[in-house]
Amino acid sequence: MGGNHDLPSLPGYKGEALKILREAEAQAGDLIRIFKDGTSYEGVLMPRSEYGDERHIVIKIRSGYNIGVRVTADTRVEKVGAGAKVTFKPPPPPKQRPNLPRVSILSTGGTIASRVDYRTGAVRPAISAEDLYSIVPELSDIAVIETEVIFSLFSEDLTPKHWTRIAETVAKRIGEGVDGVVITHGTDTMAYTAAALSFALQDLPVPVVLVGAQRSEDRPSSDAALNLIGAVSAAAEAPFAEVVVAMHETVSDNAVAFHRGTKVRKCHTSRRDAFKSVNVNPLARLADGQLTMLTEDYRKRDHDRELTLKPNFDERVALIKFYPGMNPRLIDLYVDLGYRGLILEGTGLGHVGRKCFPSIRKAVERGLIVAMASQCIWGRVNMNVYTNGRDLLALGVIPLGDMLAETALVKLMWALGETDDPEEAKALLRTNMAGEVSARSIYI
Ligand code: GLU
């Protein structure tokens, strides 16, 4: 892929506003003049949100402010000048140096694969892994890069079926002998995908590195280039063979942290160092071209190890966050919908209100697996301390130690995708498969 990517001409416009703009043959990005009530307004035609109303035209006026002009019967629009057509042409890819390690970059979408249209302010997923490679030519000094677009989606639109596709593609590339795999991904649900791949790709011989960006790569403040360089370096040379997330270690542009796929969480909406390892140290960091392991406890790279692919997930698992006053019938609803597992995100050490107990009992009796993670994020559940915890254990709720609630959700989906036997699935849930439970939680 690569090359030019055209945008729709009047995004978000409908009804009256769309009609009058079409008549004027205007497109988003064009300079237009709107005449109304004896006044005229001139500016660049902006795209609108698809939830915008049908009556307003939004333009960016010379001062830089956006204004909305309501379309009335006597409103007229004239196109003053065409905006330059929005296209993106990456520079030619850099020359490969054949003796370097082989790294496969798979793109799935997200901000790291987006560009800002500066005339209109819209951010769109528009560039492929190959384009990224062209934009960050330093990558050619680190590895011989092969690129592939798996799909191009914002990560909130991904489902477990996408995790399966990613896992299968990674397995294929590893089977072809690459030294590591990088997956570019939207940051919003990157931690879920990281957990999913950690369970789906067992006995990894080489690293699998998920990478994203909080700001698209064409913005001056972008974190994309450093993250990508870090990710490719780790895929090419890191001593570990695990699924990790590579993102800025701090807000400064000088170090990348590698977080274990089952222990990582997006903890900030916009900072570059949004990703944190929870209850453990990051696996490794890269600064000044030097990769340093931060723990001794990791699976070592070994090309001869045979990957085991277990890519199935059962979507009939829910993550239920308990809150004061929660209606227990919400639990019944999942049972009635035929769900096979529930992860409760309980309070503190692992509690839900007693009002929920009859519904939990019913769920367990109907054969659902019910397990407990904490909504505290840091620390671990301990359901032996208070009566409510002990009673929940007696009902058959499985305590999950310091497993993140999101990881627990993914793991139970995976366990039930692996086996139809609930007892076997429970045994998988209780076994530490990919570092999702730590022996003790460190206080960071
Ligand atoms: N919400 C989008 C996503 O997760 C964009 C955010 C990002 O990539 O950082 O794909």
CSV table of C-alpha atoms and ligand atoms in Angstrom, one decimal:
chain,number,residue,atom,x,y,z
A,1,MET,CA,0.0,0.0,0.0
A,2,GLY,CA,1.1,3.6,0.3
A,3,GLY,CA,0.7,6.5,-2.1
A,4,ASN,CA,-2.2,8.8,-2.3
A,5,HIS,CA,-5.2,8.6,0.0
A,6,ASP,CA,-8.2,10.8,-1.0
A,7,LEU,CA,-10.6,12.1,1.5
A,8,PRO,CA,-14.4,12.4,1.1
A,9,SER,CA,-15.3,15.8,-0.3
A,10,LEU,CA,-18.0,17.0,2.2
A,11,PRO,CA,-17.5,14.9,5.4
A,12,GLY,CA,-20.3,15.2,7.9
A,13,TYR,CA,-22.6,17.5,5.9
A,14,LYS,CA,-26.2,16.5,5.2
A,15,GLY,CA,-29.6,18.0,4.5
A,16,GLU,CA,-29.9,21.6,3.6
A,17,ALA,CA,-26.2,22.4,4.3
A,18,LEU,CA,-25.1,19.6,2.0
A,19,LYS,CA,-27.4,20.7,-0.8
A,20,ILE,CA,-26.2,24.3,-0.8
A,21,LEU,CA,-22.6,23.2,-0.7
A,22,ARG,CA,-23.0,20.8,-3.5
A,23,GLU,CA,-24.7,23.5,-5.6
A,24,ALA,CA,-21.7,25.7,-5.1
A,25,GLU,CA,-19.4,22.7,-6.0
A,26,ALA,CA,-17.5,23.2,-2.8
A,27,GLN,CA,-15.4,20.7,-1.0
A,28,ALA,CA,-14.0,20.6,2.5
A,29,GLY,CA,-10.8,22.7,2.4
A,30,ASP,CA,-12.0,25.1,-0.3
A,31,LEU,CA,-12.2,28.8,0.4
A,32,ILE,CA,-15.8,29.8,0.3
A,33,ARG,CA,-18.0,32.9,0.9
A,34,ILE,CA,-21.4,32.6,2.5
A,35,PHE,CA,-23.9,35.4,1.9
A,36,LYS,CA,-26.7,35.8,4.4
A,37,ASP,CA,-28.9,38.7,5.7
A,38,GLY,CA,-26.8,41.3,3.8
A,39,THR,CA,-23.5,40.1,5.3
A,40,SER,CA,-20.8,37.8,3.9
A,41,TYR,CA,-18.5,35.4,5.7
A,42,GLU,CA,-15.4,34.1,4.1
A,43,GLY,CA,-13.3,31.1,5.3
A,44,VAL,CA,-12.1,27.6,4.7
A,45,LEU,CA,-14.9,25.0,4.6
A,46,MET,CA,-14.4,22.6,7.5
A,47,PRO,CA,-15.6,19.0,7.8
A,48,ARG,CA,-18.3,18.3,10.4
A,49,SER,CA,-18.8,15.6,12.8
A,50,GLU,CA,-21.3,13.0,11.5
A,51,TYR,CA,-23.5,13.9,14.5
A,52,GLY,CA,-23.6,17.6,13.5
A,53,ASP,CA,-27.0,19.1,12.6
A,54,GLU,CA,-28.2,19.6,9.0
A,55,ARG,CA,-28.4,23.3,9.1
A,56,HIS,CA,-24.9,24.7,9.8
A,57,ILE,CA,-21.9,25.2,7.6
A,58,VAL,CA,-18.7,25.5,9.5
A,59,ILE,CA,-15.8,27.7,8.2
A,60,LYS,CA,-12.4,28.6,9.6
A,61,ILE,CA,-12.2,32.4,9.3
A,62,ARG,CA,-9.0,34.3,8.7
A,63,SER,CA,-8.4,34.8,12.5
A,64,GLY,CA,-8.2,31.0,12.9
A,65,TYR,CA,-11.5,30.7,14.7
A,66,ASN,CA,-14.2,28.4,13.4
A,67,ILE,CA,-17.7,29.8,13.0
A,68,GLY,CA,-21.0,28.0,12.2
A,69,VAL,CA,-23.4,29.8,9.8
A,70,ARG,CA,-27.0,28.7,9.9
A,71,VAL,CA,-28.4,28.0,6.4
A,72,THR,CA,-31.7,29.8,5.8
A,73,ALA,CA,-33.8,30.3,2.7
A,74,ASP,CA,-31.9,33.3,1.6
A,75,THR,CA,-28.3,31.9,2.3
A,76,ARG,CA,-26.0,31.6,-0.7
A,77,VAL,CA,-22.6,30.0,-1.0
A,78,GLU,CA,-19.9,30.8,-3.5
A,79,LYS,CA,-16.7,29.0,-3.9
A,80,VAL,CA,-13.8,31.5,-4.0
A,81,GLY,CA,-10.9,29.1,-4.4
A,82,ALA,CA,-10.1,25.4,-4.4
A,83,GLY,CA,-8.1,24.0,-1.5
A,84,ALA,CA,-5.1,21.9,-2.5
A,85,LYS,CA,-6.3,18.3,-2.8
A,86,VAL,CA,-5.4,16.4,0.4
A,87,THR,CA,-3.0,13.7,-0.5
A,88,PHE,CA,-0.1,12.0,1.2
A,89,LYS,CA,2.9,10.9,-0.8
A,90,PRO,CA,5.6,9.3,1.4
A,91,PRO,CA,9.2,9.7,0.3
A,92,PRO,CA,10.6,6.6,-1.4
A,93,PRO,CA,11.5,3.8,1.1
A,94,PRO,CA,15.1,3.9,2.3
A,95,LYS,CA,17.7,1.3,1.0
A,96,GLN,CA,17.7,-2.0,2.9
A,97,ARG,CA,20.9,-3.3,4.3
A,98,PRO,CA,20.7,-7.0,3.8
A,99,ASN,CA,22.9,-8.2,6.7
A,100,LEU,CA,20.7,-6.7,9.4
A,101,PRO,CA,18.0,-8.7,11.4
A,102,ARG,CA,14.7,-9.1,9.6
A,103,VAL,CA,11.7,-7.4,11.2
A,104,SER,CA,8.1,-7.5,10.1
A,105,ILE,CA,6.0,-4.4,10.7
A,106,LEU,CA,2.2,-5.1,10.7
A,107,SER,CA,-0.1,-2.2,10.7
A,108,THR,CA,-3.6,-2.2,12.2
A,109,GLY,CA,-4.5,1.5,12.4
A,110,GLY,CA,-4.7,4.1,15.2
A,111,THR,CA,-3.0,7.5,15.6
A,112,ILE,CA,0.4,6.1,14.7
A,113,ALA,CA,-1.0,5.5,11.2
A,114,SER,CA,-2.8,8.8,11.0
A,115,ARG,CA,-2.2,12.2,9.5
A,116,VAL,CA,-3.7,15.5,10.3
A,117,ASP,CA,-5.3,17.5,7.5
A,118,TYR,CA,-4.1,20.9,8.7
A,119,ARG,CA,-6.6,22.8,6.6
A,120,THR,CA,-9.5,21.1,8.2
A,121,GLY,CA,-8.1,19.7,11.5
A,122,ALA,CA,-9.4,16.2,10.8
A,123,VAL,CA,-7.3,13.2,11.9
A,124,ARG,CA,-7.6,10.1,9.7
A,125,PRO,CA,-5.9,6.7,9.6
A,126,ALA,CA,-4.3,7.1,6.3
A,127,ILE,CA,-0.8,5.6,6.2
A,128,SER,CA,0.5,2.1,6.0
A,129,ALA,CA,3.3,0.4,7.6
A,130,GLU,CA,5.3,0.9,4.5
A,131,ASP,CA,4.7,4.7,4.6
A,132,LEU,CA,5.8,4.7,8.2
A,133,TYR,CA,9.0,3.0,7.2
A,134,SER,CA,9.6,5.7,4.6
A,135,ILE,CA,8.9,8.5,7.0
A,136,VAL,CA,11.3,7.1,9.7
A,137,PRO,CA,14.3,6.2,7.5
A,138,GLU,CA,16.4,5.5,10.6
A,139,LEU,CA,14.6,2.1,10.7
A,140,SER,CA,16.7,0.9,7.8
A,141,ASP,CA,19.9,1.2,10.0
A,142,ILE,CA,18.3,-1.2,12.5
A,143,ALA,CA,16.7,-3.9,10.5
A,144,VAL,CA,15.6,-5.2,7.1
A,145,ILE,CA,11.9,-4.2,7.2
A,146,GLU,CA,9.0,-6.1,5.7
A,147,THR,CA,5.6,-4.4,5.9
A,148,GLU,CA,2.0,-5.5,5.8
A,149,VAL,CA,-1.4,-3.9,6.4
A,150,ILE,CA,-3.6,-6.2,8.4
A,151,PHE,CA,-6.4,-3.6,8.6
A,152,SER,CA,-6.7,0.1,9.2
A,153,LEU,CA,-9.0,0.8,12.2
A,154,PHE,CA,-9.1,2.8,15.3
A,155,SER,CA,-8.6,0.4,18.1
A,156,GLU,CA,-11.9,0.9,19.8
A,157,ASP,CA,-13.4,-0.7,16.7
A,158,LEU,CA,-11.4,-3.9,17.2
A,159,THR,CA,-13.0,-7.1,18.5
A,160,PRO,CA,-11.6,-10.5,19.6
A,161,LYS,CA,-11.9,-11.6,16.0
A,162,HIS,CA,-9.3,-9.0,15.1
A,163,TRP,CA,-7.0,-10.3,17.8
A,164,THR,CA,-7.3,-13.7,16.2
A,165,ARG,CA,-6.3,-12.3,12.8
A,166,ILE,CA,-3.3,-10.4,14.3
A,167,ALA,CA,-2.2,-13.6,16.1
A,168,GLU,CA,-2.4,-15.7,13.0
A,169,THR,CA,-0.5,-13.1,10.9
A,170,VAL,CA,2.2,-12.9,13.5
A,171,ALA,CA,2.5,-16.7,13.6
A,172,LYS,CA,2.9,-16.7,9.8
A,173,ARG,CA,5.7,-14.2,9.8
A,174,ILE,CA,7.5,-15.9,12.6
A,175,GLY,CA,7.1,-19.2,10.7
A,176,GLU,CA,8.9,-17.4,7.8
A,177,GLY,CA,11.8,-16.8,10.0
A,178,VAL,CA,11.7,-13.1,11.0
A,179,ASP,CA,13.8,-12.0,13.9
A,180,GLY,CA,10.9,-10.0,15.5
A,181,VAL,CA,7.5,-8.6,14.8
A,182,VAL,CA,6.2,-5.0,15.3
A,183,ILE,CA,2.5,-4.3,15.3
A,184,THR,CA,1.4,-0.6,15.0
A,185,HIS,CA,-1.9,-0.2,16.8
A,186,GLY,CA,-4.2,2.5,18.2
A,187,THR,CA,-3.4,3.1,21.9
A,188,ASP,CA,-6.9,3.0,23.3
A,189,THR,CA,-7.2,-0.8,23.4
A,190,MET,CA,-3.6,-1.7,22.7
A,191,ALA,CA,-3.3,-3.3,26.2
A,192,TYR,CA,-6.2,-5.6,25.5
A,193,THR,CA,-4.6,-6.8,22.2
A,194,ALA,CA,-1.2,-7.2,24.0
A,195,ALA,CA,-2.9,-9.4,26.6
A,196,ALA,CA,-4.7,-11.3,23.9
A,197,LEU,CA,-1.5,-12.0,21.9
A,198,SER,CA,0.3,-13.0,25.1
A,199,PHE,CA,-2.1,-15.9,25.6
A,200,ALA,CA,-2.5,-16.7,21.9
A,201,LEU,CA,1.2,-16.8,21.0
A,202,GLN,CA,2.8,-19.4,23.3
A,203,ASP,CA,6.4,-20.4,23.4
A,204,LEU,CA,7.4,-17.4,21.4
A,205,PRO,CA,10.9,-17.7,19.9
A,206,VAL,CA,11.3,-13.9,19.1
A,207,PRO,CA,9.8,-10.6,20.4
A,208,VAL,CA,6.4,-9.3,19.4
A,209,VAL,CA,6.2,-5.6,20.0
A,210,LEU,CA,3.0,-3.5,19.9
A,211,VAL,CA,3.6,0.2,19.4
A,212,GLY,CA,1.4,3.2,19.1
A,213,ALA,CA,1.5,7.0,19.3
A,214,GLN,CA,-0.4,9.6,21.3
A,215,ARG,CA,0.1,12.2,18.5
A,216,SER,CA,0.2,11.5,14.8
A,217,GLU,CA,3.6,11.3,13.2
A,218,ASP,CA,3.3,14.6,11.2
A,219,ARG,CA,2.9,16.7,14.4
A,220,PRO,CA,6.0,18.3,15.8
A,221,SER,CA,5.2,16.9,19.2
A,222,SER,CA,4.7,13.4,17.9
A,223,ASP,CA,5.9,10.4,19.8
A,224,ALA,CA,5.6,8.1,16.8
A,225,ALA,CA,9.2,8.1,15.5
A,226,LEU,CA,10.9,7.4,18.9
A,227,ASN,CA,8.3,4.7,19.8
A,228,LEU,CA,8.7,3.0,16.4
A,229,ILE,CA,12.5,3.1,16.5
A,230,GLY,CA,12.3,1.6,20.0
A,231,ALA,CA,9.9,-1.1,18.8
A,232,VAL,CA,11.9,-2.1,15.8
A,233,SER,CA,15.2,-2.1,17.8
A,234,ALA,CA,13.6,-4.4,20.4
A,235,ALA,CA,12.1,-6.7,17.7
A,236,ALA,CA,15.5,-6.9,16.0
A,237,GLU,CA,17.8,-7.4,19.0
A,238,ALA,CA,16.1,-7.6,22.4
A,239,PRO,CA,17.1,-10.7,24.4
A,240,PHE,CA,13.4,-11.3,25.4
A,241,ALA,CA,10.9,-13.3,23.4
A,242,GLU,CA,7.6,-12.0,24.8
A,243,VAL,CA,4.7,-9.8,23.8
A,244,VAL,CA,5.4,-6.3,24.9
A,245,VAL,CA,4.1,-2.7,24.5
A,246,ALA,CA,6.7,-0.1,23.5
A,247,MET,CA,5.9,3.5,24.4
A,248,HIS,CA,7.6,6.6,25.8
A,249,GLU,CA,9.0,6.0,29.2
A,250,THR,CA,8.5,9.7,30.3
A,251,VAL,CA,7.2,12.8,28.6
A,252,SER,CA,10.7,13.5,27.3
A,253,ASP,CA,11.7,12.3,23.9
A,254,ASN,CA,14.6,10.1,25.0
A,255,ALA,CA,13.6,6.7,26.3
A,256,VAL,CA,11.2,3.9,25.4
A,257,ALA,CA,9.8,1.5,28.0
A,258,PHE,CA,8.8,-2.1,27.1
A,259,HIS,CA,5.9,-3.3,29.2
A,260,ARG,CA,4.9,-7.0,29.5
A,261,GLY,CA,1.7,-7.5,27.4
A,262,THR,CA,-0.3,-8.8,30.4
A,263,LYS,CA,0.7,-6.2,32.9
A,264,VAL,CA,0.3,-2.9,31.0
A,265,ARG,CA,-2.4,-0.3,31.1
A,266,LYS,CA,-3.1,3.0,29.3
A,267,CYS,CA,-3.2,5.3,32.3
A,268,HIS,CA,-3.5,8.8,30.7
A,269,THR,CA,-5.7,10.1,27.9
A,270,SER,CA,-3.0,12.1,26.2
A,271,ARG,CA,0.5,12.1,27.7
A,272,ARG,CA,3.2,10.4,25.8
A,273,ASP,CA,4.1,8.3,28.8
A,274,ALA,CA,0.5,7.1,29.2
A,275,PHE,CA,1.4,3.4,29.4
A,276,LYS,CA,2.5,2.0,32.7
A,277,SER,CA,3.4,-1.5,33.9
A,278,VAL,CA,1.1,-2.2,36.9
A,279,ASN,CA,2.4,-4.0,40.0
A,280,VAL,CA,5.7,-4.9,38.2
A,281,ASN,CA,8.6,-3.0,36.7
A,282,PRO,CA,8.7,-2.6,32.9
A,283,LEU,CA,10.5,-5.5,31.2
A,284,ALA,CA,13.1,-3.3,29.6
A,285,ARG,CA,14.0,0.2,28.5
A,286,LEU,CA,15.9,1.7,25.6
A,287,ALA,CA,17.8,4.9,26.0
A,288,ASP,CA,20.8,6.3,23.9
A,289,GLY,CA,20.6,3.2,21.7
A,290,GLN,CA,21.1,0.9,24.6
A,291,LEU,CA,18.5,-1.7,25.6
A,292,THR,CA,18.6,-2.6,29.3
A,293,MET,CA,16.6,-5.4,30.9
A,294,LEU,CA,14.9,-4.3,34.1
A,295,THR,CA,14.2,-7.8,35.4
A,296,GLU,CA,15.8,-11.2,35.3
A,297,ASP,CA,12.5,-12.9,35.0
A,298,TYR,CA,11.7,-13.1,31.2
A,299,ARG,CA,11.6,-15.7,28.4
A,300,LYS,CA,14.8,-15.5,26.4
A,301,ARG,CA,14.9,-15.2,22.6
A,302,ASP,CA,15.6,-18.6,21.0
A,303,HIS,CA,15.1,-19.0,17.3
A,304,ASP,CA,14.8,-22.8,17.6
A,305,ARG,CA,11.8,-22.6,19.9
A,306,GLU,CA,8.6,-23.8,18.2
A,307,LEU,CA,5.7,-21.3,18.5
A,308,THR,CA,2.3,-22.7,19.6
A,309,LEU,CA,-0.6,-20.7,18.2
A,310,LYS,CA,-3.8,-20.7,20.2
A,311,PRO,CA,-5.8,-17.8,18.7
A,312,ASN,CA,-9.4,-18.5,19.7
A,313,PHE,CA,-11.4,-16.3,22.0
A,314,ASP,CA,-15.0,-16.7,23.2
A,315,GLU,CA,-16.7,-13.4,23.3
A,316,ARG,CA,-19.4,-14.6,25.8
A,317,VAL,CA,-17.4,-13.2,28.7
A,318,ALA,CA,-18.2,-9.8,30.4
A,319,LEU,CA,-16.3,-7.4,32.5
A,320,ILE,CA,-18.6,-6.0,35.2
A,321,LYS,CA,-17.5,-3.1,37.3
A,322,PHE,CA,-19.3,-3.1,40.6
A,323,TYR,CA,-20.4,0.3,41.9
A,324,PRO,CA,-22.5,1.3,44.9
A,325,GLY,CA,-26.2,0.7,44.1
A,326,MET,CA,-25.5,-1.6,41.1
A,327,ASN,CA,-28.6,-3.5,40.1
A,328,PRO,CA,-27.9,-7.2,40.5
A,329,ARG,CA,-30.2,-7.9,37.6
A,330,LEU,CA,-27.3,-6.7,35.4
A,331,ILE,CA,-25.6,-10.0,36.4
A,332,ASP,CA,-28.8,-12.0,35.6
A,333,LEU,CA,-28.9,-10.4,32.2
A,334,TYR,CA,-25.6,-11.8,31.2
A,335,VAL,CA,-26.6,-15.3,32.5
A,336,ASP,CA,-29.8,-15.0,30.4
A,337,LEU,CA,-27.9,-13.9,27.4
A,338,GLY,CA,-25.9,-17.2,27.5
A,339,TYR,CA,-22.6,-15.8,28.7
A,340,ARG,CA,-20.0,-18.3,29.8
A,341,GLY,CA,-17.9,-16.2,32.1
A,342,LEU,CA,-17.9,-13.0,34.2
A,343,ILE,CA,-15.0,-11.0,35.5
A,344,LEU,CA,-16.1,-8.9,38.4
A,345,GLU,CA,-14.1,-5.7,38.9
A,346,GLY,CA,-14.8,-5.5,42.6
A,347,THR,CA,-13.9,-2.9,45.2
A,348,GLY,CA,-10.7,-2.9,47.3
A,349,LEU,CA,-9.5,-6.4,48.1
A,350,GLY,CA,-12.2,-8.0,45.9
A,351,HIS,CA,-15.8,-7.3,47.1
A,352,VAL,CA,-19.2,-6.6,45.7
A,353,GLY,CA,-22.3,-5.7,47.7
A,354,ARG,CA,-24.2,-8.6,49.3
A,355,LYS,CA,-27.3,-7.6,47.2
A,356,CYS,CA,-25.4,-9.2,44.2
A,357,PHE,CA,-24.8,-12.5,46.0
A,358,PRO,CA,-28.0,-14.3,44.9
A,359,SER,CA,-27.3,-13.4,41.2
A,360,ILE,CA,-23.7,-14.6,41.5
A,361,ARG,CA,-24.9,-17.8,43.1
A,362,LYS,CA,-27.3,-18.3,40.2
A,363,ALA,CA,-24.6,-17.6,37.6
A,364,VAL,CA,-22.2,-20.2,39.2
A,365,GLU,CA,-25.0,-22.7,39.4
A,366,ARG,CA,-25.7,-22.2,35.7
A,367,GLY,CA,-22.1,-23.1,35.0
A,368,LEU,CA,-20.6,-19.6,34.4
A,369,ILE,CA,-17.1,-19.0,35.6
A,370,VAL,CA,-17.1,-16.0,37.9
A,371,ALA,CA,-13.8,-14.4,38.9
A,372,MET,CA,-12.7,-11.4,40.8
A,373,ALA,CA,-10.2,-8.6,39.9
A,374,SER,CA,-9.9,-5.3,41.8
A,375,GLN,CA,-10.9,-1.9,40.5
A,376,CYS,CA,-8.0,-0.4,42.6
A,377,ILE,CA,-5.5,-1.2,39.7
A,378,TRP,CA,-2.5,-1.4,42.1
A,379,GLY,CA,-2.2,-4.2,44.6
A,380,ARG,CA,-3.9,-7.6,44.6
A,381,VAL,CA,-7.2,-9.1,45.7
A,382,ASN,CA,-7.3,-10.8,49.0
A,383,MET,CA,-10.8,-12.3,49.7
A,384,ASN,CA,-9.9,-13.9,53.0
A,385,VAL,CA,-9.8,-10.6,55.0
A,386,TYR,CA,-13.5,-9.6,55.2
A,387,THR,CA,-16.7,-11.6,55.5
A,388,ASN,CA,-18.0,-10.4,52.1
A,389,GLY,CA,-14.8,-11.7,50.4
A,390,ARG,CA,-15.0,-15.0,52.2
A,391,ASP,CA,-18.6,-15.4,51.3
A,392,LEU,CA,-17.9,-14.7,47.7
A,393,LEU,CA,-15.2,-17.4,47.7
A,394,ALA,CA,-17.7,-19.8,49.2
A,395,LEU,CA,-20.1,-18.9,46.3
A,396,GLY,CA,-17.3,-20.1,43.9
A,397,VAL,CA,-15.8,-16.8,42.8
A,398,ILE,CA,-12.2,-17.2,41.7
A,399,PRO,CA,-9.7,-14.6,43.1
A,400,LEU,CA,-7.3,-13.4,40.5
A,401,GLY,CA,-4.4,-12.0,42.6
A,402,ASP,CA,-2.9,-9.0,41.0
A,403,MET,CA,-4.2,-9.7,37.4
A,404,LEU,CA,-5.5,-6.5,35.7
A,405,ALA,CA,-9.2,-6.7,35.2
A,406,GLU,CA,-8.8,-6.2,31.4
A,407,THR,CA,-6.2,-8.9,31.2
A,408,ALA,CA,-8.6,-11.2,33.2
A,409,LEU,CA,-11.4,-10.5,30.7
A,410,VAL,CA,-9.1,-11.4,27.8
A,411,LYS,CA,-7.7,-14.4,29.6
A,412,LEU,CA,-11.1,-15.9,30.3
A,413,MET,CA,-12.2,-15.2,26.7
A,414,TRP,CA,-9.1,-17.1,25.6
A,415,ALA,CA,-9.5,-20.0,28.1
A,416,LEU,CA,-13.1,-20.5,27.0
A,417,GLY,CA,-12.0,-20.2,23.4
A,418,GLU,CA,-9.5,-23.0,24.1
A,419,THR,CA,-11.8,-25.5,25.8
A,420,ASP,CA,-15.5,-26.3,26.2
A,421,ASP,CA,-14.9,-27.8,29.6
A,422,PRO,CA,-15.4,-25.2,32.3
A,423,GLU,CA,-13.2,-27.1,34.8
A,424,GLU,CA,-10.3,-27.0,32.3
A,425,ALA,CA,-11.0,-23.3,31.6
A,426,LYS,CA,-10.9,-22.7,35.4
A,427,ALA,CA,-7.6,-24.5,35.6
A,428,LEU,CA,-6.2,-22.3,32.8
A,429,LEU,CA,-7.5,-19.2,34.6
A,430,ARG,CA,-5.7,-20.2,37.8
A,431,THR,CA,-2.4,-21.0,36.0
A,432,ASN,CA,0.0,-18.2,35.4
A,433,MET,CA,0.4,-18.4,31.6
A,434,ALA,CA,2.1,-15.2,30.5
A,435,GLY,CA,3.3,-13.3,33.6
A,436,GLU,CA,-0.3,-12.0,34.2
A,437,VAL,CA,0.0,-12.8,37.9
A,438,SER,CA,3.1,-11.8,39.9
A,439,ALA,CA,4.2,-13.7,43.0
A,440,ARG,CA,4.1,-10.4,44.9
A,441,SER,CA,3.1,-6.9,44.0
A,442,ILE,CA,5.8,-4.3,44.1
A,443,TYR,CA,4.8,-0.8,45.3
A,444,ILE,CA,5.7,1.6,42.6
B,1,GLU,N1,-8.8,6.1,19.6
B,1,GLU,C1,-7.8,5.7,18.6
B,1,GLU,C2,-7.2,4.3,18.7
B,1,GLU,O1,-7.0,3.8,19.8
B,1,GLU,C3,-6.7,6.7,18.4
B,1,GLU,C4,-5.9,6.8,19.6
B,1,GLU,C5,-4.5,6.4,19.4
B,1,GLU,O2,-4.1,5.7,18.5
B,1,GLU,O3,-3.7,6.8,20.2
B,1,GLU,O4,-6.9,3.7,17.7
